[in-house]
Each structure stands twice: as structure tokens, then as C-alpha cells.
Coordinates of C-alpha atoms in Angstrom, one line a residue:
Chain A
M1 CA -22.2 239.7 -56.1
R2 CA -20.9 242.7 -54.1
L3 CA -17.3 241.6 -54.6
A4 CA -17.6 242.6 -58.3
P5 CA -15.5 245.5 -59.4
G6 CA -17.3 248.5 -60.5
D7 CA -19.3 251.0 -58.3
P8 CA -23.1 251.0 -58.5
V9 CA -23.3 254.4 -57.0
L10 CA -21.1 255.8 -59.8
A11 CA -23.1 253.9 -62.5
M12 CA -26.3 255.5 -60.9
Y13 CA -25.0 259.1 -61.0
G14 CA -23.1 258.3 -64.2
G15 CA -23.3 261.0 -66.7
Q16 CA -24.8 263.6 -64.5
I17 CA -22.6 266.8 -64.3
G18 CA -21.9 268.6 -61.1
V19 CA -22.2 265.7 -58.6
S20 CA -19.7 266.3 -55.8
L21 CA -17.7 263.5 -54.1
E22 CA -19.7 264.3 -50.9
E23 CA -22.9 263.6 -52.5
L24 CA -21.6 260.3 -53.9
E25 CA -20.2 259.3 -50.5
A26 CA -23.6 260.2 -48.8
A27 CA -25.4 258.1 -51.4
R28 CA -23.1 255.1 -50.7
E29 CA -23.7 255.5 -46.9
R30 CA -27.5 255.8 -47.4
L31 CA -27.7 252.6 -49.6
G32 CA -25.4 250.8 -47.3
Y33 CA -22.6 250.0 -49.7
N34 CA -20.0 251.0 -47.1
D35 CA -21.1 248.3 -44.6
P36 CA -19.0 245.2 -44.4
M37 CA -19.8 242.6 -47.0
L38 CA -21.3 240.1 -44.6
V39 CA -23.7 242.7 -43.2
Q40 CA -24.8 243.5 -46.7
Y41 CA -25.3 239.8 -47.5
G42 CA -27.2 239.2 -44.3
R43 CA -29.4 242.2 -45.0
W44 CA -30.2 240.8 -48.5
L45 CA -31.2 237.4 -47.1
T46 CA -33.5 238.8 -44.4
D47 CA -35.1 241.1 -46.9
I48 CA -35.7 238.2 -49.2
V49 CA -37.5 236.2 -46.5
R50 CA -39.6 239.3 -45.9
G51 CA -40.4 239.3 -49.6
D52 CA -38.3 242.6 -50.2
L53 CA -36.0 242.3 -53.0
G54 CA -34.9 246.0 -52.9
N55 CA -35.0 248.6 -55.5
S56 CA -33.2 248.8 -58.9
V57 CA -30.1 250.9 -58.8
V58 CA -30.7 252.2 -62.3
N59 CA -34.3 253.6 -62.0
G60 CA -35.2 253.1 -58.3
L61 CA -38.3 250.9 -59.0
P62 CA -38.8 248.0 -56.8
V63 CA -37.1 244.8 -58.1
E64 CA -40.3 242.8 -58.0
Q65 CA -41.9 245.2 -60.4
V66 CA -38.9 245.3 -62.8
I67 CA -38.8 241.5 -62.9
A68 CA -42.6 240.9 -62.9
E69 CA -43.1 242.8 -66.2
K70 CA -40.2 240.8 -67.8
I71 CA -41.5 237.3 -66.9
W72 CA -44.5 237.2 -69.2
P73 CA -42.6 237.9 -72.5
S74 CA -39.9 235.5 -71.6
A75 CA -42.4 232.7 -70.8
Q76 CA -44.2 233.4 -74.2
L77 CA -40.8 233.2 -76.0
A78 CA -40.1 229.9 -74.3
M79 CA -43.4 228.3 -75.1
V80 CA -43.6 229.4 -78.7
A81 CA -39.9 228.1 -79.1
L82 CA -40.7 224.8 -77.5
I83 CA -43.9 224.3 -79.5
L84 CA -42.2 225.3 -82.7
S85 CA -39.2 222.9 -82.0
V86 CA -41.6 220.0 -81.5
F87 CA -43.4 220.7 -84.7
I88 CA -40.0 220.7 -86.5
A89 CA -38.4 217.8 -84.7
V90 CA -41.1 215.1 -84.4
P91 CA -42.1 215.0 -88.2
A92 CA -38.4 215.2 -89.1
G93 CA -37.4 212.5 -86.8
V94 CA -40.2 210.1 -87.8
L95 CA -39.6 210.6 -91.5
A96 CA -35.9 209.9 -91.1
A97 CA -36.6 206.8 -89.2
L98 CA -39.1 205.5 -91.8
R99 CA -36.8 206.2 -94.7
R100 CA -33.5 205.1 -92.9
G101 CA -30.4 205.7 -94.9
S102 CA -32.3 207.8 -97.5
L103 CA -31.6 211.5 -98.5
I104 CA -34.0 212.8 -96.0
D105 CA -32.2 210.8 -93.2
R106 CA -28.8 212.0 -94.2
F107 CA -30.1 215.6 -94.5
L108 CA -31.4 215.3 -91.0
T109 CA -28.0 214.0 -89.6
G110 CA -26.4 217.0 -91.2
F111 CA -29.1 219.4 -89.7
V112 CA -28.6 217.8 -86.4
S113 CA -24.9 218.2 -86.1
A114 CA -25.0 221.7 -87.6
G115 CA -27.8 222.7 -85.2
I116 CA -25.7 221.5 -82.1
A117 CA -22.5 223.2 -83.2
I118 CA -24.0 226.6 -84.3
P119 CA -23.6 229.4 -81.8
Q120 CA -27.4 230.2 -81.0
F121 CA -26.9 233.9 -80.9
W122 CA -25.0 233.9 -84.2
L123 CA -27.8 232.0 -85.9
G124 CA -30.1 234.7 -84.6
I125 CA -27.8 237.4 -86.0
M126 CA -27.8 235.6 -89.3
L127 CA -31.6 235.3 -89.4
I128 CA -31.7 239.0 -88.7
L129 CA -29.4 239.7 -91.5
V130 CA -31.3 237.7 -94.0
L131 CA -35.0 238.0 -92.9
A132 CA -35.0 241.5 -91.3
I133 CA -32.4 243.5 -93.2
Q134 CA -32.0 241.9 -96.6
F135 CA -35.6 240.9 -97.1
Q136 CA -37.5 243.1 -94.6
I137 CA -40.1 240.4 -93.7
F138 CA -39.7 240.5 -89.9
P139 CA -38.8 243.3 -87.4
A140 CA -35.2 243.0 -86.3
S141 CA -35.9 243.7 -82.6
G142 CA -38.4 244.5 -79.9
Y143 CA -41.5 243.0 -78.5
V144 CA -45.3 243.9 -78.8
S145 CA -47.7 242.5 -76.2
P146 CA -50.4 240.2 -77.7
A147 CA -53.0 242.7 -76.2
E148 CA -51.7 245.4 -78.5
G149 CA -52.2 243.3 -81.7
L150 CA -51.8 239.6 -82.4
G151 CA -50.3 240.2 -85.7
E152 CA -47.5 242.5 -84.5
W153 CA -47.0 240.1 -81.5
A154 CA -46.5 237.2 -83.9
M155 CA -44.1 239.2 -86.2
H156 CA -42.0 240.3 -83.3
I157 CA -41.7 237.1 -81.6
A158 CA -41.2 235.0 -84.7
L159 CA -37.4 235.4 -85.3
P160 CA -36.3 234.9 -81.7
S161 CA -38.5 232.0 -81.2
L162 CA -37.4 230.4 -84.6
T163 CA -33.8 230.7 -83.6
L164 CA -34.3 229.0 -80.3
A165 CA -36.6 226.4 -81.9
I166 CA -34.0 225.4 -84.5
T167 CA -31.2 224.7 -82.0
L168 CA -33.7 222.9 -79.7
A169 CA -35.1 220.7 -82.6
A170 CA -31.7 219.4 -83.6
P171 CA -31.1 217.1 -80.7
T172 CA -34.8 216.4 -80.3
A173 CA -35.1 215.2 -83.9
R174 CA -32.1 212.8 -83.5
F175 CA -33.8 211.4 -80.3
V176 CA -37.2 210.9 -82.0
R177 CA -35.5 209.2 -84.8
S178 CA -33.6 206.7 -82.7
S179 CA -36.5 206.1 -80.4
M180 CA -38.9 205.6 -83.4
L181 CA -36.4 203.1 -84.9
D182 CA -36.5 201.0 -81.6
V183 CA -40.2 201.0 -81.5
L184 CA -40.7 200.2 -85.2
S185 CA -38.7 196.9 -84.6
E186 CA -41.0 195.8 -81.7
Q187 CA -43.6 193.2 -82.0
F188 CA -46.7 195.1 -81.3
V189 CA -46.1 197.1 -84.5
D190 CA -46.3 193.8 -86.5
V191 CA -49.3 192.9 -84.6
A192 CA -51.0 196.2 -85.4
K193 CA -50.2 195.7 -89.1
A194 CA -51.4 192.1 -88.9
K195 CA -54.7 193.3 -87.5
G196 CA -55.1 195.0 -90.9
L197 CA -54.6 198.6 -89.6
S198 CA -53.4 201.1 -92.3
G199 CA -49.7 201.7 -92.3
R200 CA -50.2 205.4 -91.6
R201 CA -52.3 204.7 -88.6
V202 CA -49.8 202.2 -87.2
I203 CA -47.0 204.8 -87.6
W204 CA -48.5 207.9 -86.4
V205 CA -50.7 206.6 -83.7
H206 CA -49.4 203.4 -82.3
A207 CA -45.6 203.6 -82.9
L208 CA -45.4 207.4 -82.2
R209 CA -47.1 207.3 -78.9
N210 CA -44.5 204.8 -77.6
A211 CA -41.6 206.5 -79.3
L212 CA -42.4 210.0 -77.7
L213 CA -42.3 208.7 -74.2
P214 CA -38.5 208.3 -74.1
A215 CA -38.2 211.4 -76.3
L216 CA -39.6 213.4 -73.4
T217 CA -36.4 213.0 -71.6
I218 CA -34.8 215.5 -73.8
V219 CA -37.3 218.1 -72.7
G220 CA -35.8 218.0 -69.2
L221 CA -32.3 218.3 -70.7
Q222 CA -33.4 221.3 -72.8
A223 CA -34.6 223.4 -69.8
G224 CA -31.0 224.5 -69.4
T225 CA -30.4 225.1 -73.1
L226 CA -33.7 227.1 -73.3
M227 CA -32.8 229.3 -70.5
G228 CA -29.2 229.9 -71.3
G229 CA -30.1 230.4 -74.9
A230 CA -32.8 232.8 -74.1
V231 CA -30.3 235.1 -72.3
L232 CA -28.3 235.7 -75.4
I233 CA -31.2 235.5 -77.9
E234 CA -33.2 238.2 -75.9
W235 CA -30.1 240.3 -75.9
V236 CA -29.6 240.0 -79.7
F237 CA -33.2 240.7 -80.5
A238 CA -33.5 243.4 -77.9
F239 CA -36.4 241.4 -76.5
P240 CA -37.4 242.7 -73.1
G241 CA -37.5 239.5 -71.1
L242 CA -35.6 238.2 -68.2
G243 CA -32.5 237.2 -70.1
W244 CA -32.2 240.8 -71.5
L245 CA -32.7 242.2 -68.0
L246 CA -30.0 239.9 -66.7
V247 CA -27.4 241.1 -69.2
N248 CA -28.5 244.7 -68.8
A249 CA -28.1 244.4 -65.0
V250 CA -24.6 243.0 -65.5
T251 CA -23.6 245.9 -67.7
A252 CA -25.2 248.6 -65.5
R253 CA -23.9 246.9 -62.2
D254 CA -27.6 246.9 -61.0
Y255 CA -26.8 244.4 -58.1
P256 CA -30.4 244.2 -56.6
V257 CA -31.8 243.3 -60.1
L258 CA -28.9 241.0 -60.9
Q259 CA -29.2 239.0 -57.7
A260 CA -32.9 238.7 -58.0
S261 CA -32.9 237.6 -61.6
L262 CA -30.1 235.0 -61.0
L263 CA -32.1 233.8 -58.1
L264 CA -35.1 233.5 -60.2
F265 CA -33.3 231.6 -63.0
V266 CA -32.0 229.0 -60.6
T267 CA -35.2 228.5 -58.9
A268 CA -37.0 228.1 -62.3
F269 CA -34.3 225.7 -63.5
L270 CA -34.6 223.5 -60.3
L271 CA -38.6 223.7 -60.6
V272 CA -38.6 222.6 -64.2
N273 CA -36.3 219.6 -63.5
F274 CA -38.4 218.6 -60.5
L275 CA -41.5 218.8 -62.6
V276 CA -40.0 216.8 -65.5
D277 CA -39.0 214.0 -62.9
L278 CA -42.5 214.0 -61.5
F279 CA -43.9 213.9 -65.1
Y280 CA -41.9 210.7 -65.9
R281 CA -43.2 208.9 -63.0
V282 CA -46.7 209.7 -64.0
L283 CA -46.1 208.5 -67.7
D284 CA -44.0 205.5 -66.8
P285 CA -45.2 203.7 -63.7
R286 CA -42.1 201.4 -63.8
L287 CA -40.0 204.4 -62.5
R288 CA -41.9 204.6 -59.3
Chain B
M1 CA -2.7 205.1 -81.4
N2 CA -4.8 202.3 -82.8
F3 CA -7.9 204.1 -81.6
W4 CA -7.2 207.2 -83.8
K5 CA -6.3 205.1 -86.8
T6 CA -9.6 203.1 -86.5
M7 CA -11.5 206.4 -86.1
V8 CA -10.2 208.2 -89.0
T9 CA -10.0 205.3 -91.4
R10 CA -13.6 204.2 -90.7
D11 CA -15.2 207.6 -90.6
R12 CA -14.7 209.9 -93.5
V13 CA -16.5 212.7 -91.9
A14 CA -14.1 212.5 -89.0
L15 CA -11.2 212.9 -91.4
V16 CA -12.8 216.1 -92.8
A17 CA -13.2 217.4 -89.2
A18 CA -9.7 216.6 -88.3
A19 CA -8.5 218.4 -91.5
I20 CA -10.5 221.5 -90.8
L21 CA -9.2 221.7 -87.1
G22 CA -5.7 221.2 -88.5
L23 CA -6.2 224.1 -91.1
I24 CA -7.5 226.4 -88.3
A25 CA -4.6 225.6 -86.1
V26 CA -2.1 226.3 -88.9
F27 CA -3.8 229.6 -89.7
A28 CA -3.7 230.6 -86.1
L29 CA 0.0 229.6 -85.8
I30 CA 1.4 230.8 -89.0
W31 CA -0.6 233.8 -90.3
P32 CA 0.5 236.3 -87.7
F33 CA 4.1 235.8 -89.0
V34 CA 3.1 236.0 -92.6
S35 CA 0.6 238.8 -92.4
P36 CA 1.6 242.2 -93.7
Y37 CA -0.3 243.9 -91.0
G38 CA -0.1 243.8 -87.1
P39 CA -3.1 243.0 -84.9
R40 CA -3.2 246.5 -83.6
E41 CA -2.2 248.3 -86.9
I42 CA -4.9 250.9 -87.6
H43 CA -5.7 252.0 -91.1
A44 CA -8.0 255.0 -90.4
D45 CA -8.3 255.6 -94.1
A46 CA -10.1 252.2 -94.5
A47 CA -12.2 251.7 -91.4
L48 CA -15.0 249.4 -92.0
S49 CA -14.0 248.7 -95.6
G50 CA -15.4 245.7 -97.5
P51 CA -13.4 242.7 -98.7
S52 CA -10.7 244.0 -101.2
A53 CA -7.2 243.1 -102.6
R54 CA -5.7 245.1 -99.8
F55 CA -7.8 243.6 -96.9
W56 CA -9.1 240.3 -98.0
L57 CA -11.9 240.1 -95.6
G58 CA -12.3 243.9 -95.0
T59 CA -11.5 245.8 -91.9
D60 CA -13.1 246.5 -88.4
D61 CA -14.4 249.8 -87.0
T62 CA -10.8 251.0 -86.3
G63 CA -9.4 249.9 -89.7
R64 CA -7.6 246.9 -88.6
D65 CA -7.3 243.9 -91.1
M66 CA -9.9 241.3 -90.5
V67 CA -7.8 238.3 -91.5
T68 CA -5.1 239.3 -89.1
L69 CA -7.7 239.8 -86.4
L70 CA -9.2 236.4 -87.0
A71 CA -5.8 234.7 -86.7
H72 CA -5.0 236.5 -83.5
G73 CA -8.5 235.8 -82.3
A74 CA -8.1 232.1 -83.1
R75 CA -5.1 232.2 -80.8
I76 CA -7.1 233.8 -77.9
S77 CA -10.3 231.9 -78.4
L78 CA -8.6 228.4 -78.8
G79 CA -6.1 229.3 -76.2
I80 CA -8.7 230.1 -73.6
A81 CA -10.6 226.9 -74.6
V82 CA -7.6 224.7 -74.3
A83 CA -6.4 226.3 -71.0
A84 CA -9.9 225.9 -69.5
E85 CA -10.1 222.4 -70.7
I86 CA -6.6 221.5 -69.0
L87 CA -7.9 223.1 -65.8
A88 CA -11.0 220.9 -66.0
V89 CA -9.0 217.8 -66.6
L90 CA -6.5 218.6 -63.9
S91 CA -9.3 219.3 -61.3
G92 CA -11.9 216.9 -62.6
V93 CA -10.0 213.7 -63.3
P94 CA -8.5 213.2 -59.7
L95 CA -11.8 213.9 -58.2
A96 CA -13.7 211.5 -60.6
M97 CA -11.1 208.7 -60.0
I98 CA -11.3 209.0 -56.3
A99 CA -15.2 209.0 -56.5
G100 CA -15.0 205.9 -58.7
L101 CA -12.5 203.9 -56.7
L102 CA -13.7 204.7 -53.2
G103 CA -17.5 204.6 -53.8
G104 CA -19.7 205.2 -50.8
I105 CA -20.1 208.6 -49.2
V106 CA -17.2 210.2 -51.0
D107 CA -18.7 209.1 -54.3
S108 CA -22.1 210.4 -53.3
I109 CA -20.9 213.8 -52.3
I110 CA -18.7 214.4 -55.5
M111 CA -21.5 212.9 -57.8
R112 CA -24.4 214.9 -56.3
T113 CA -22.5 218.2 -56.6
T114 CA -21.7 217.3 -60.1
D115 CA -25.4 216.4 -60.8
A116 CA -26.4 219.9 -59.6
L117 CA -24.1 221.6 -61.9
L118 CA -24.8 219.2 -64.9
G119 CA -27.3 220.8 -67.3
F120 CA -27.2 224.1 -65.6
P121 CA -27.2 226.8 -68.3
G122 CA -23.6 227.5 -68.9
I123 CA -23.9 231.1 -69.7
L124 CA -25.4 231.8 -66.3
I125 CA -22.4 230.0 -64.6
G126 CA -20.2 232.3 -66.8
L127 CA -22.1 235.4 -66.0
M128 CA -21.9 234.7 -62.3
V129 CA -18.3 234.0 -62.1
V130 CA -17.4 236.9 -64.4
T131 CA -19.6 239.4 -62.5
L132 CA -18.3 238.1 -59.2
F133 CA -14.6 238.3 -60.0
G134 CA -14.5 240.6 -63.0
A135 CA -13.7 239.9 -66.6
S136 CA -10.1 238.6 -66.6
L137 CA -8.5 235.7 -68.4
A138 CA -8.2 233.8 -65.2
T139 CA -11.9 234.1 -64.2
L140 CA -13.0 233.2 -67.8
M141 CA -11.1 230.1 -67.7
I142 CA -12.4 229.1 -64.3
A143 CA -15.9 229.8 -65.4
I144 CA -15.5 227.7 -68.6
A145 CA -13.8 224.9 -66.8
L146 CA -16.7 224.9 -64.2
M147 CA -19.1 224.4 -67.0
T148 CA -17.4 221.4 -68.7
V149 CA -16.0 219.7 -65.7
P150 CA -19.3 217.9 -64.6
Y151 CA -19.6 216.0 -67.9
L152 CA -15.8 215.0 -67.6
I153 CA -16.3 213.8 -64.0
R154 CA -19.3 211.6 -64.9
V155 CA -17.6 210.0 -67.8
V156 CA -14.2 209.3 -66.0
R157 CA -16.0 208.2 -62.8
N158 CA -18.3 205.7 -64.7
A159 CA -15.2 204.4 -66.6
V160 CA -13.3 203.8 -63.2
V161 CA -16.3 202.0 -61.8
V162 CA -16.2 199.6 -64.7
E163 CA -12.5 199.2 -64.7
K164 CA -12.1 198.5 -61.0
Q165 CA -14.0 195.3 -61.3
R166 CA -11.8 194.0 -64.1
L167 CA -9.3 191.2 -63.1
Y168 CA -6.1 193.3 -63.7
V169 CA -7.2 195.8 -61.2
V170 CA -8.4 193.2 -58.6
S171 CA -5.1 191.3 -59.0
S172 CA -3.0 194.5 -58.6
T173 CA -4.9 195.2 -55.4
A174 CA -4.2 191.7 -54.2
L175 CA -0.5 192.2 -54.9
G176 CA -0.6 195.1 -52.5
V177 CA -0.4 198.1 -55.0
K178 CA -1.3 201.3 -53.1
P179 CA -4.5 203.1 -54.2
G180 CA -2.7 206.2 -55.5
T181 CA -0.3 204.1 -57.7
L182 CA -3.2 201.9 -58.7
L183 CA -5.2 204.9 -60.1
R184 CA -2.2 206.6 -61.8
R185 CA -0.3 203.5 -63.2
T186 CA -3.0 200.8 -63.6
I187 CA -6.4 202.4 -64.2
L188 CA -5.6 205.8 -65.9
P189 CA -3.9 204.4 -69.0
N190 CA -7.1 202.3 -69.5
I191 CA -9.5 205.2 -69.4
V192 CA -7.6 207.6 -71.5
S193 CA -9.7 207.0 -74.6
P194 CA -13.2 208.0 -73.1
L195 CA -11.3 210.9 -71.5
I196 CA -10.0 212.1 -74.8
V197 CA -13.5 211.8 -76.4
Q198 CA -15.0 213.9 -73.5
V199 CA -12.2 216.5 -73.8
S200 CA -13.2 216.8 -77.5
F201 CA -16.8 217.7 -76.5
G202 CA -15.5 219.9 -73.7
L203 CA -13.3 222.0 -76.1
A204 CA -16.4 222.6 -78.3
V205 CA -18.5 223.9 -75.3
A206 CA -15.5 226.0 -74.2
I207 CA -15.2 227.7 -77.6
L208 CA -19.0 228.3 -77.5
T209 CA -18.9 229.8 -74.1
E210 CA -16.1 232.0 -74.8
A211 CA -17.8 233.3 -77.8
S212 CA -21.0 234.0 -75.9
L213 CA -19.2 235.8 -73.1
G214 CA -17.1 237.7 -75.6
F215 CA -20.3 238.7 -77.5
L216 CA -21.6 240.3 -74.2
G217 CA -18.3 242.1 -73.7
L218 CA -17.3 239.9 -70.8
S219 CA -14.2 238.2 -72.4
V220 CA -10.8 239.7 -73.3
Q221 CA -11.0 243.6 -73.6
P222 CA -10.0 245.7 -76.6
P223 CA -7.6 246.1 -78.2
A224 CA -7.2 242.4 -77.7
A225 CA -9.9 240.5 -79.8
S226 CA -11.2 237.1 -79.6
W227 CA -13.8 235.5 -82.1
G228 CA -16.6 236.4 -79.7
T229 CA -15.5 240.0 -79.2
L230 CA -15.2 240.3 -83.0
L231 CA -18.8 239.3 -83.2
Q232 CA -19.8 241.9 -80.7
V233 CA -18.1 244.6 -82.9
G234 CA -19.5 243.2 -86.0
Y235 CA -23.1 243.0 -84.6
S236 CA -23.0 246.7 -83.7
Y237 CA -22.2 247.5 -87.4
I238 CA -24.5 244.9 -88.8
R239 CA -26.5 247.4 -91.0
I240 CA -23.4 248.9 -92.6
T241 CA -20.9 246.1 -92.9
P242 CA -22.8 242.7 -92.5
W243 CA -19.6 240.7 -93.5
L244 CA -17.9 241.6 -90.2
V245 CA -20.4 239.3 -88.2
L246 CA -20.0 236.6 -90.8
F247 CA -16.4 235.4 -90.6
P248 CA -15.9 235.0 -86.9
G249 CA -19.2 233.1 -86.6
I250 CA -18.3 230.7 -89.4
L251 CA -14.9 230.0 -87.6
I252 CA -16.7 229.3 -84.3
F253 CA -19.3 227.2 -86.1
V254 CA -16.8 225.1 -87.9
S255 CA -14.5 224.5 -85.1
V256 CA -17.3 223.5 -82.8
W257 CA -18.8 221.2 -85.5
A258 CA -15.3 219.6 -86.1
L259 CA -14.7 218.9 -82.4
N260 CA -18.2 217.4 -81.9
T261 CA -17.8 215.3 -84.9
L262 CA -14.4 214.0 -83.8
G263 CA -15.9 213.3 -80.3
D264 CA -18.8 211.4 -81.9
A265 CA -16.5 209.3 -84.1
G266 CA -14.3 208.6 -81.2
R267 CA -17.3 207.4 -79.1
D268 CA -18.6 205.2 -82.0
V269 CA -15.2 203.4 -82.1
L270 CA -15.3 203.0 -78.3
D271 CA -18.8 201.8 -78.2
P272 CA -20.7 201.2 -81.4
R273 CA -24.0 200.7 -79.7
L274 CA -24.1 204.5 -78.9
R275 CA -24.1 205.4 -82.6
D276 CA -27.6 206.9 -82.5
T277 CA -27.8 208.5 -79.2
V278 CA -27.9 212.2 -78.4
E279 CA -24.4 213.4 -77.3
Q280 CA -23.8 214.9 -73.9
G281 CA -21.5 217.5 -75.5
A282 CA -22.4 221.0 -76.6
R283 CA -24.5 223.4 -74.5

């Protein structure tokens, strides 16, 4: 990271009038930016093992503190988006499968290919344009913690999570549809019907449960989409989460924060994939 | 060529997608010569003006004609995407073919590395590479190539594994054809179709990534403008001139949709059983 052009010390003192070159040099020396690259990297590694991630170059606060206060909003955004996307994708996928070839089915196909092709952050901008600027229903940016008021919290998280949910729901809906079609052609569905169970119960209980199992695969694939998407979406909505922090650290050349948040993203990504793998094995004993 | 003919005649949506891509390409190639304005021509009297007879789609914050900027932006955005994809093909295909042909430990090393990159959020790879080496055209292409290459390697490697058990390959080996020649002359021509399909998806991802990085100010620097950087400018004036953010976004959206649709159609021709599965393409 330290190879990157741009000078963190300059960024730190940027805008201050009357800073002498000697003072800048002294700051570089004090913070160790004059040491060889390898020494700096070694120091960073040993500090991490000791649990010290350094201080933010921008405001001097410990990196742990800077990051910790951003994790919770990001986690909320991800959870709300994921739940919303399931609530959009599952009914849409099931309906399309039941009425195969109908108008609903064709509408879903269109929604899916549009949802995959649309740049997430542009969709966010369009939602701001319509729902926050044209019709001022939702605030265009910011975040309010649930402790300060649930209503305000919901209003602020609505647009960013809806943006993420729409793009997440597109591939999930297609997956639910095809997996539902597979299940509906299986014998146990006919058996359930023959037993005299109502059509609705057969579809929503018996068939759906079996169809959702393979559809879970998509959740693992979406961990990457969710994290990558969150970076830009948080930036667009000025939502103070990890993605916003990351982009901010890039522009401010705040290396300690940048390194630590990238490390966190990579760890989180690996962890989610590991958990999903584990989850499959629990759900489907054949995989063991 | 039979592949393309089947694809476009069988799938009307694919035909529309191909037509749209053609239109955008013609616009990018021809418009800069036809336009009455240059890409750096500033009209201070008309900065941030709306669509009018003089400027069909309005002007940006420095008073440059939006239609002209979009055409030049198309050259940059599509140019970066194509260059990155060429880089991905040149680096990925040989690796994938070697992995597929040799198998064993070489295959394991190449494929495990690929798996690690696969599904990793692309924007993070982009941010890392661009922060590490600065925002230049070269690093941008490397970052984008790095994102699309895992998918390419997987598709090509699997195709090679299937092909190498076919009779024509086995008999070529028996005739004493050297491995290098075998890969280039015998196997490569037979895996071109899946390769082209994957390149179509890859181009879509490349356009999206360039747009994202451009939006964050990490693509080409002003006065050069790509679709992504035009979005960045448009977004900062969203309350005054909402149309500025509209047009570049539509172009990105439509080109990515067209490339994905062509990829899907191509894959349907190659293997109709895949018709309802989720593509590995975008994001």
C-alpha cells in the first residue's frame, strides 16, 4: 500500500497555512514514512499480531475505534438488504415457476436481466433522483442509529438497502424459479397432491422447502456482490459504513485505515464463504 | 460462423442486443468526426445547460457538449474494457489450457489460485490495484483483467478437460504431435465458442468495473472522460442538472445488458440444458 503515490503527511497537514518543510520532514520521520518499505511492512505485521492497527492519519484516532463504529451500520445494511431481497425473490420466483410462460414469467425474465446489467450505484442514484429529490419521501443520504429513533432509522436505511436488494434479488429469483420447476416435476409433489393436500399447501410447504435448498447456493455467491456493492452504495448514500470508510481512506491516503479495512473485508469474505460451506453440509448430508 | 447464425436467427432478443451494440459502436466511431464540437471545447456561456437545439443532451459543468463527451467516453470506456479483456485472454487462456492438459499438481495450483479470486468483490480488487500503483490506464486494465480472468480460466480449463478425452486429440497424441502444437492447432479451434461466450460476459463486467472506478474518480483523469467519470460529474450536480447522471448510466446499462444477453444466447446454442441457470457473468 505504501507504494502508492501521494503523501500521507501532506494529506495530513493539507490545507494548513504556515507549515514549514522542516515540520513536514519531522512528521515523516516521526511516523516512520522515511524507513525502507520492508521495515514499514514488517512493523505493520508485528503490530497487527499485537492487536495494534495504528492510528488514522486523518484524525489521529486508533484504527480499531474508527473501524468499530462503522461495522454496525454496515452489518445492518447488509442484513436488511438480504432479507428484503429474499422477500422479493422467493415469491417472484415461485409465481413465475407456477405460471411458466405467462406474462408474470416474462416480466420476471426481463427484471432479472435488467437487475444483473444495471450498475448498482447508478440504480441508487436513480432512486435518489425519484424518491428523494422529485418526491421527497426518503432522505437522500446519511444514517441514524436505531437507538435514536426506529422510524428515522428505517427511513434512512430504506433506499440504500432497497438498491442492494433489487440487484441481489434478480439472480436469486431466477434461481428460485428454475429450482422450483425442477421440484414441481418430482414424484413427491404428485404424491402430496394425491394424499388430498391443498394445492397451496403442497406448493408453499412441500415444494418450496425442497426448492430453497439449492437456492441457498446463491447466498454464498452473493457475499461478494453484497460487499462489493456496499462499497459503492454506501458512498452514493453517504452511509457511514465500512465501504464508505474504505473509499474515504483511498481518497485521503489514510493508509492505516485503508490497510485495516481491506484486511477486514478479505477476512469477512473468507469467513462468510467458510460458513456457507459448513451450512450446506448441515443441510445436505450427502455433501459430507 | 454457423454458431453466430444459429444464435441470432433462433433468438430475437439476441438480435436486438447485437443491433444495440452495433449502434453504440457506430456512435463511438463516427460521432467524433461528425460532431460540431470537440471533446475539450468549452462553452462557458452554456455550462450545465439543459437539452436544447444547440446541445442535444445539454452540457457538463465546464460547458462541454454532452453528446460529444458521451461518444468520446464510449471510446475510452469500451476501449479500456476491450483492452482489459484482451489482456485477460492472452494471460488466462494459455494458463487454463496448460492446467487442463497437464492436470495433476499444475492444475491444482492454477485452479486453487483461480478459486480464491473467484467471487471476490471486484471493486475491492480494483481499489487495491489502483491504490497500489496509482490510477493510470495500465493499472486500470490490469485490475479489470484480474477480475474477469478467473471466470475465463475456469471455462477454458473445463473445456480442455472435456476435449482432451475426445478421439481426435487422443489420436493426435498417438501420432506424436507435441503438446504445444496440440494445444494451439488441435484443441484451441474446438474451444473457441465457449471462449467467445465467456469474453462477452467478461466485457460486461469490465464495463461495469470501469464505471464504478470512474465514479470514484479512479479511472481516467479530466479533461479525459469515460462513462464512469461522467457519472461522477453528473452526480455532484444531481440537484441542479439531473439529466447529466441519466445518459452515461443508460449507455452503461444498455451495453452491459446487450453483452450479457449475447453471452446467454451463445451459451444456449452451445448447451441448451443451461437455459435456466444463473449466469456466471456480471459482478
